[in-house]
Amino acid sequence: MITIKKTDNVKKHFIRLRVTEKEHDKFVRKAKEMGYKTVSDYIRTLIDDDTELIDDKKNTG
C-alpha cells in the first residue's frame, strides 16, 4: 500500500459539500476501495501537491 505523509497537518478550516445519497455512497465506497480510513483523507489527495508517497499503509496525519 501507499502512505500519504502530510507536510502540514494543521486542519483549521471546513469545506461543506452537499451531495446526494448516491454520491455519498460513491465517495465512501471509493475511499474504502483505495485504502483510506476516511472520505476526508481521500478527498485531500485529489488536490494535495505537497504529499510524499511512502510504501506502507495510509496515514491519516
Short mmCIF file of C-alpha atoms in Angstrom, two decimals:
data_model
loop_
_atom_site.label_atom_id
_atom_site.label_comp_id
_atom_site.label_asym_id
_atom_site.label_seq_id
_atom_site.Cartn_x
_atom_site.Cartn_y
_atom_site.Cartn_z
CA MET A 1 0.00 0.00 0.00
CA ILE A 2 0.95 3.66 -0.31
CA THR A 3 1.06 6.07 2.62
CA ILE A 4 0.47 9.76 2.24
CA LYS A 5 2.77 11.69 4.56
CA LYS A 6 1.46 15.19 5.14
CA THR A 7 3.95 18.03 5.45
CA ASP A 8 1.36 20.26 7.21
CA ASN A 9 -1.22 18.51 9.38
CA VAL A 10 -2.89 21.56 10.94
CA LYS A 11 -6.56 21.50 9.96
CA LYS A 12 -8.34 24.76 10.82
CA HIS A 13 -10.88 25.16 8.03
CA PHE A 14 -14.01 23.34 6.91
CA ILE A 15 -15.50 22.83 3.49
CA ARG A 16 -19.09 21.64 3.44
CA LEU A 17 -20.26 19.80 0.38
CA ARG A 18 -23.84 18.83 -0.32
CA VAL A 19 -24.13 15.53 -2.11
CA THR A 20 -26.91 13.12 -2.95
CA GLU A 21 -27.19 9.83 -1.13
CA LYS A 22 -25.84 8.09 -4.22
CA GLU A 23 -22.83 10.44 -4.39
CA HIS A 24 -22.20 9.96 -0.66
CA ASP A 25 -22.20 6.21 -1.09
CA LYS A 26 -19.78 6.50 -4.02
CA PHE A 27 -17.37 8.67 -2.01
CA VAL A 28 -17.42 6.24 0.91
CA ARG A 29 -17.00 3.20 -1.34
CA LYS A 30 -14.19 4.76 -3.39
CA ALA A 31 -12.28 5.88 -0.28
CA LYS A 32 -12.57 2.41 1.23
CA GLU A 33 -11.56 0.68 -2.02
CA MET A 34 -8.45 2.85 -2.22
CA GLY A 35 -7.50 2.09 1.39
CA TYR A 36 -8.32 5.42 3.06
CA LYS A 37 -9.71 5.50 6.58
CA THR A 38 -12.00 8.45 5.84
CA VAL A 39 -13.55 10.21 2.88
CA SER A 40 -11.73 13.36 4.02
CA ASP A 41 -8.37 11.62 3.59
CA TYR A 42 -9.39 10.50 0.10
CA ILE A 43 -10.60 13.96 -0.93
CA ARG A 44 -7.41 15.63 0.33
CA THR A 45 -5.33 13.50 -2.04
CA LEU A 46 -7.30 14.84 -5.01
CA ILE A 47 -5.77 18.32 -4.58
CA ASP A 48 -2.67 17.79 -2.44
CA ASP A 49 0.55 18.75 -4.24
CA ASP A 50 2.60 18.58 -1.02
CA THR A 51 2.46 14.85 -0.30
CA GLU A 52 5.28 12.39 -0.12
CA LEU A 53 4.38 8.86 -1.18
CA ILE A 54 5.79 6.11 1.01
CA ASP A 55 5.18 2.34 0.70
CA ASP A 56 3.18 1.44 3.78
CA LYS A 57 -0.45 1.72 4.80
CA LYS A 58 -2.42 5.00 4.57
CA ASN A 59 -1.51 7.55 7.24
CA THR A 60 -4.21 9.95 8.36
CA GLY A 61 -1.98 12.68 9.81
#
